[in-house]
Coordinates of C-alpha atoms in Angstrom, one line a residue:
X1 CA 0.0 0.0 0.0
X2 CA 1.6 3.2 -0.8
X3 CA 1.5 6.4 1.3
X4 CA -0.6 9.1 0.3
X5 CA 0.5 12.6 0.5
X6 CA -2.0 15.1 1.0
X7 CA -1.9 19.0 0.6
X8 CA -4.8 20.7 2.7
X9 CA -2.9 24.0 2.6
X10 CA -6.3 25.5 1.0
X11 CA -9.2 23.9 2.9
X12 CA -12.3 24.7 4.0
X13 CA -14.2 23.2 7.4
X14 CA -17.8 22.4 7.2
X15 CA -19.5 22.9 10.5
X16 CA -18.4 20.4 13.3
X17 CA -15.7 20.1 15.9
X18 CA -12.9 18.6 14.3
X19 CA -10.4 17.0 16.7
X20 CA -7.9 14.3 16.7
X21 CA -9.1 11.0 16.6
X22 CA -12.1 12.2 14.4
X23 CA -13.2 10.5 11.4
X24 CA -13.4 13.0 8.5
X25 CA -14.6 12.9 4.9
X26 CA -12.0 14.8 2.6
X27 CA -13.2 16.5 -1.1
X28 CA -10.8 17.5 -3.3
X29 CA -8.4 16.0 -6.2
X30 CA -6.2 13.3 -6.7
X31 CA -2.7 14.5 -9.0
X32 CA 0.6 13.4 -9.6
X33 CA 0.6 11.3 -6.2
X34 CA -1.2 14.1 -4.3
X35 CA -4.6 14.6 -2.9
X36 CA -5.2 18.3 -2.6
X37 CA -8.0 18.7 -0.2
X38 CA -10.0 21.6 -0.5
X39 CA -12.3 20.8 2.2
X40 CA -13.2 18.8 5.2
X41 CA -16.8 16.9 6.5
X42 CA -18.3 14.3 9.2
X43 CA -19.5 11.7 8.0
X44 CA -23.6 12.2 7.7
X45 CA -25.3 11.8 10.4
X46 CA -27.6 8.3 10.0
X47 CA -31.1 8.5 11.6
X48 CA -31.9 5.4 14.1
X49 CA -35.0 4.7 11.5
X50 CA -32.6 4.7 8.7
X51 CA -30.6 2.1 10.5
X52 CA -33.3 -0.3 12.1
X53 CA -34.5 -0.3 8.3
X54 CA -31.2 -2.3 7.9
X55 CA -30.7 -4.0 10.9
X56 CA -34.7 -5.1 11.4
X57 CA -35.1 -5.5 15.2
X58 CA -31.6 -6.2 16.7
X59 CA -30.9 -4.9 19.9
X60 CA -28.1 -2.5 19.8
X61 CA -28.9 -1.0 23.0
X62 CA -28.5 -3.3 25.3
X63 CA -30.1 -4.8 28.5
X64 CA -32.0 -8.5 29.0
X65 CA -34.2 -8.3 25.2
X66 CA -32.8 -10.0 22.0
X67 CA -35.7 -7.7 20.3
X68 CA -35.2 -3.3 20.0
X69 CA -38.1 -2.2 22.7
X70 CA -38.6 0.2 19.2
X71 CA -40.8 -3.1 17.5
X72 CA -43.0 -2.7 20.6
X73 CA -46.5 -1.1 19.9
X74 CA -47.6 -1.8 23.3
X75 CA -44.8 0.0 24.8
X76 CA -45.3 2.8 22.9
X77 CA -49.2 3.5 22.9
X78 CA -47.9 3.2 27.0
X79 CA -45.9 5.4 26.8
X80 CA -47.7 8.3 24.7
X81 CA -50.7 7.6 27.1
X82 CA -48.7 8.2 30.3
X83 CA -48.7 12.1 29.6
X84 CA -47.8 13.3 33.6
X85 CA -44.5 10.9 33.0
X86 CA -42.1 13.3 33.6
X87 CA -37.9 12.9 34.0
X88 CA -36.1 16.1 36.5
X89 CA -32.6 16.1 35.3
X90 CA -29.5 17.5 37.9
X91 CA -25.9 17.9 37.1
X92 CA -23.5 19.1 39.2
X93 CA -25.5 17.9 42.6
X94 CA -23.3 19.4 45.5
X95 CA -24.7 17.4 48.6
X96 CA -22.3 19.1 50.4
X97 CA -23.3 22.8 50.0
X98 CA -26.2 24.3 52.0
X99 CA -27.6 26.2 49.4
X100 CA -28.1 23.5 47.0
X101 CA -29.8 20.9 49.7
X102 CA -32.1 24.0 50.7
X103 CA -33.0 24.6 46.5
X104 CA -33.2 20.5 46.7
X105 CA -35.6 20.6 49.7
X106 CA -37.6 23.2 47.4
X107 CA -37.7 21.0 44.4
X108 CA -38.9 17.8 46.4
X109 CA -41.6 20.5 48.1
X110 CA -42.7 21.4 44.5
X111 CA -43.1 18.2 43.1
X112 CA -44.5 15.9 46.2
X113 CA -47.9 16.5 44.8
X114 CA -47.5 15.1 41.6
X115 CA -43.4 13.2 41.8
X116 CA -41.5 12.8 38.6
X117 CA -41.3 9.0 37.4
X118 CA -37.2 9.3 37.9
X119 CA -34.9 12.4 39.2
X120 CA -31.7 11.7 37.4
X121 CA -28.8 13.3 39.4
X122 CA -25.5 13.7 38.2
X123 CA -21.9 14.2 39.9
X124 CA -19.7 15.9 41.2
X125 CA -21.5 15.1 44.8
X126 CA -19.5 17.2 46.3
X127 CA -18.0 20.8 45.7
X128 CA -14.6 20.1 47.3
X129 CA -13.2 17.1 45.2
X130 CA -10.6 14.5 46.6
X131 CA -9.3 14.8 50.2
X132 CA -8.7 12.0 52.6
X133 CA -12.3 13.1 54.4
X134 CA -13.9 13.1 50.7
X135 CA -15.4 8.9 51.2
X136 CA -16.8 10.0 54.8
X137 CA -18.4 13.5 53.9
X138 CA -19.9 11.9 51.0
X139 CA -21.3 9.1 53.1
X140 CA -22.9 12.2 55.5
X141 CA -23.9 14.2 52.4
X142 CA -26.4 11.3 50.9
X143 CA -27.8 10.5 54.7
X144 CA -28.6 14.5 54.6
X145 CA -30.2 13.7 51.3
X146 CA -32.2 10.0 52.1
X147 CA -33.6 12.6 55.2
X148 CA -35.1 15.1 52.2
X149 CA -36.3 12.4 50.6
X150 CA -38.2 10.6 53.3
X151 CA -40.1 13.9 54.5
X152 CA -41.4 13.4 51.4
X153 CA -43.6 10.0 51.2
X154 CA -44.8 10.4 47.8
X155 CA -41.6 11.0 46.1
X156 CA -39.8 8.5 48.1
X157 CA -42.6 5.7 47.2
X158 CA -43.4 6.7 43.2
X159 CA -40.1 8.5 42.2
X160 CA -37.0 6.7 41.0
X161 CA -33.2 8.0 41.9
X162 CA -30.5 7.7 39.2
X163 CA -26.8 8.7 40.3
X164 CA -24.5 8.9 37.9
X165 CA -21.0 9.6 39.4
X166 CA -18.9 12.8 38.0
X167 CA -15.2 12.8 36.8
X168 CA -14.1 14.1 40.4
X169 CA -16.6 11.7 42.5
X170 CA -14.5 8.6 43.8
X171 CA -13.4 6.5 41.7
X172 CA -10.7 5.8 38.8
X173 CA -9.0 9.0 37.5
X174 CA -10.3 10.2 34.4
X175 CA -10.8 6.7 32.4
X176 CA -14.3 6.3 30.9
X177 CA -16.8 4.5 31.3
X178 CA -16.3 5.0 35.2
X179 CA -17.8 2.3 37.4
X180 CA -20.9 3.4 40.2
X181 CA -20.0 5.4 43.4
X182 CA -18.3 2.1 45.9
X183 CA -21.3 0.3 47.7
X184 CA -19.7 0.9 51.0
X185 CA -20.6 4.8 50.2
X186 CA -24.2 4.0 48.6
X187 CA -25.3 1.0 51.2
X188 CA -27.4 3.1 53.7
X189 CA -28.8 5.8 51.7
X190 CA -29.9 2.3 49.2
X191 CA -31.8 0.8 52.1
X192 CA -33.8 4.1 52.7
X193 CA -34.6 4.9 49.4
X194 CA -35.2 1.6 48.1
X195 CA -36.0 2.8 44.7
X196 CA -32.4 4.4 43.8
X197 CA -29.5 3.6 41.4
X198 CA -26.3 4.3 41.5
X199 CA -24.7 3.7 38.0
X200 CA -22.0 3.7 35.7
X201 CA -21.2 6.8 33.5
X202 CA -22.1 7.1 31.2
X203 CA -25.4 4.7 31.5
X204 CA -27.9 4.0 29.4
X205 CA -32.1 4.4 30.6
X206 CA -35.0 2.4 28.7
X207 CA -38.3 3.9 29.4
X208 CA -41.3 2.0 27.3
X209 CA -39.9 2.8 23.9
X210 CA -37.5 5.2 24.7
X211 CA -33.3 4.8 24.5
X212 CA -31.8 7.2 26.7
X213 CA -28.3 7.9 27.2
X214 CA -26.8 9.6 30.1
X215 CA -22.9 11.4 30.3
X216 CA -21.4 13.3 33.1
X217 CA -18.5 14.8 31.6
X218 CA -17.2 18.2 30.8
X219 CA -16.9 17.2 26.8
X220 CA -17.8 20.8 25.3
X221 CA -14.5 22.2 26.6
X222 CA -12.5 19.8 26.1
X223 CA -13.8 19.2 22.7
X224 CA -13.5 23.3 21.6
X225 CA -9.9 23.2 23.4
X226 CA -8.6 20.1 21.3
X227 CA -9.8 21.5 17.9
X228 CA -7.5 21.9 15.1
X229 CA -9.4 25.3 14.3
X230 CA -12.4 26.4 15.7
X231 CA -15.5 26.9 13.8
X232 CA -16.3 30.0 12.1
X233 CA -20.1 29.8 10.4
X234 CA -22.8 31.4 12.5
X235 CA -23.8 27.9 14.2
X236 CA -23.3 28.2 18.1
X237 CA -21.1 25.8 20.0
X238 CA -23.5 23.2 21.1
X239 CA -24.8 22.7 17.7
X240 CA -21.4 22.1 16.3
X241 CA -20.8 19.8 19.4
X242 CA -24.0 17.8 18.7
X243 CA -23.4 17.1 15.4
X244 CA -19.7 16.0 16.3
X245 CA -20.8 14.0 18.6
X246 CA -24.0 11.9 16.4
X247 CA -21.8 12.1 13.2
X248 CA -19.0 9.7 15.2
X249 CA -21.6 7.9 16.7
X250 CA -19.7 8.1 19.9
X251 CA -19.7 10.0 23.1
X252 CA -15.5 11.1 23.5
X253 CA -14.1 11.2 19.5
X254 CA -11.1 12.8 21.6
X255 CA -7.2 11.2 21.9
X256 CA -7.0 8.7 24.4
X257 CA -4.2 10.9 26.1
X258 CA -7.1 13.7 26.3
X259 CA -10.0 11.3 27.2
X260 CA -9.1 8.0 28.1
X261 CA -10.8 5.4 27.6
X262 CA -11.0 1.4 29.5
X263 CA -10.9 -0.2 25.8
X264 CA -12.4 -3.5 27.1
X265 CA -15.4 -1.2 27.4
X266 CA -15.4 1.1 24.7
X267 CA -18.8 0.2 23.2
X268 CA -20.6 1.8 26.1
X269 CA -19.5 4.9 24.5
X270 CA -21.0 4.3 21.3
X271 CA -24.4 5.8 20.3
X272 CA -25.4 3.8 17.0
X273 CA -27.9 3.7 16.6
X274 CA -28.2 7.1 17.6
X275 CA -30.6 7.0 20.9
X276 CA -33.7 9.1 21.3
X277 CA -32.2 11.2 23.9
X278 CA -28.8 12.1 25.0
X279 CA -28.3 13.9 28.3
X280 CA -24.9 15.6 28.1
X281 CA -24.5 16.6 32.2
X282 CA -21.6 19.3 31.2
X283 CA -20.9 22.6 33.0
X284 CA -21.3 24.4 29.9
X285 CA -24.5 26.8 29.2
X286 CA -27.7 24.4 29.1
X287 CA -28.7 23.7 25.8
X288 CA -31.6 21.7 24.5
X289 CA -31.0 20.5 20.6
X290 CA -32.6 18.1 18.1
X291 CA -30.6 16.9 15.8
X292 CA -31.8 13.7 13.5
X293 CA -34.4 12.7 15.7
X294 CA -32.2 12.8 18.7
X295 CA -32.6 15.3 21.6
X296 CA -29.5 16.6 23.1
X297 CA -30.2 17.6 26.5
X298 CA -27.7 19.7 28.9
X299 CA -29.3 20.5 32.4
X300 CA -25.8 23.0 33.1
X301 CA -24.0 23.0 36.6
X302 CA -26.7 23.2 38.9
X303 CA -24.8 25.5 41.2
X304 CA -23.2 27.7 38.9
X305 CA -26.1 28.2 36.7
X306 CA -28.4 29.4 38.7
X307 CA -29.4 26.8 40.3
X308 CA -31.2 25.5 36.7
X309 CA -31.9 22.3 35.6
X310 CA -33.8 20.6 33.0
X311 CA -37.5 18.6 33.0
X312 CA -38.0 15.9 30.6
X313 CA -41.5 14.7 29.0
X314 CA -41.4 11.5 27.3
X315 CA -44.4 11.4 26.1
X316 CA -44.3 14.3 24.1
X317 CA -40.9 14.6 23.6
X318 CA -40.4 18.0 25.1
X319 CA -38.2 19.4 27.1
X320 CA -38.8 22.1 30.0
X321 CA -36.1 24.8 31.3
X322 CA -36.3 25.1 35.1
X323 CA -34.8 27.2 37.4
X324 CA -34.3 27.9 41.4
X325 CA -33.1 30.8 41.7
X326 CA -35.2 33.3 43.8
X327 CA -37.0 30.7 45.7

């Protein structure tokens, strides 16, 4: 096979965030042993109907079916009938701060009349990372929190818990997919709030019909400081990360020496077919996108933002902005 030489010294970058690692398409012409590139794409961006069309039923997603929970009518006339099925979305969930266990103590107050099917709460759990005291406050932290939760019957009976650990909760450096928060932390809080999880990130949620992918990372920045040029058409970041993201079909298309990744596990990172939801739990601005019949959700740093955070219907597919702040 011989090498190819390439001359991109006039090129032009279709919208994206190009990184190392990335796959790219190239146009240009091939001459005398040179391929002059005169520009640079993703890949397109394949729609999950496009590829079930292929693929029939197969389960891509994962969990105990052979079958996609997609061929399932009943699931979705469910689903589309259970309109007050609702999903509260948290990132950056410092049970260690006052101020956020008093706007937490607000939310379960607002919502005890009618509780969310599932509050999904992302890491960091705690606004001082690391620390040879980190294991213990984080043990007193979720006892503050089973004690919210249990002055609230209704939520603590109906409502599910998801807990999806951030890059500076306990645990293994940076490497993804990072394993749950240790049981010895979780044991307690799991025996008085029977209905919680505490999961790997990123993890992936079926509800009836619906693929849902979860990701507690700070990927925008990272992504826009490993670009080999930063966009310049009038799209704003998060659409430009989006479409990165879907057109690689996977969640980090970074260097391993920027992101790294356990390789063993490297197919919990993928997203083809590309879900119906991905919750990107990032301290950048919230955004809410749909891109290909995907909805890219970020709920923001809870803290830092306001004290916002994001409110998801599945039913009708919408998304709510919610905020604290004030209250």
């Amino acid at each position: 096979m011989n090498p190819l030489n390439l001359n991109t010294i006039l090129h032009q970058f279709h919208s994206g965030l190009y990184t190392e690692s990335c796959f790219v398409l190239a146009e240009g012409w091939y001459e005398d042993s040179v391929f002059h590139v005169n520009a640079f794409g993703f890949p397109p961006i394949e729609p999950s109907s496009t590829t079930r069309a292929y693929y029939g039923n197969v389960n891509f997603f994962g969990g105990p079916s052979t079958t996609a929970v997609k061929a399932s009518t009943k699931l979705k006339q469910l689903e589309e009938e259970n309109e007050d099925a609702m999903f509260v979305i948290v990132s950056d969930m410092w049970l260690d701060s006052v101020e956020v266990l008093e706007k937490i103590q607000t939310m379960f107050s607002g919502y005890s009349a009618m509780p969310p099917t599932c509050f999904i709460f992302c890491g960091n759990f705690s606004s001082a990372p690391y620390g040879k005291n980190q294991v213990k406050s984080l043990k007193e932290s979720l006892k503050a929190l089973a004690d919210l939760i249990c002055e609230h019957p209704s939520i603590q009976s109906s409502s599910r818990f998801v807990f999806v650990p951030g890059p500076e909760d306990p645990g293994p450096s940076t490497i993804l997919p990072r394993p749950p928060l240790a049981e010895h932390i979780t044991e307690e809080f799991r025996q008085r709030v029977p209905f919680s999880v505490f999961t790997t990130n990123p993890c992936r949620i079926q509800y009836c019909s619906q693929e849902i992918v979860v990701i507690r990372e700070d990927l925008v920045n990272k992504m826009c400081r490993n670009c080999v040029r930063l966009p310049s058409s009038n799209l704003d970041i998060p659409n430009h990360f989006v479409k990165t993201i879907l057109s690689q079909g996977h969640l980090t298309p970074l260097p391993l020496y920027v992101s790294p990744v356990y390789w063993a596990y490297d197919y919990a990172l993928r997203v083809y077919p590309v879900p119906d939801a991905i919750i990107f739990a990032d301290k950048y601005d919230p955004f809410s996108i749909s891109n290909s019949d995907c909805l890219c959700i970020n709920p923001g740093s809870f803290p830092r933002s306001g004290f916002s955070f994001k409110v998801y219907y599945p039913s009708n597919r919408m998304v709510e902005d919610s905020k604290l702040q004030g209250l």
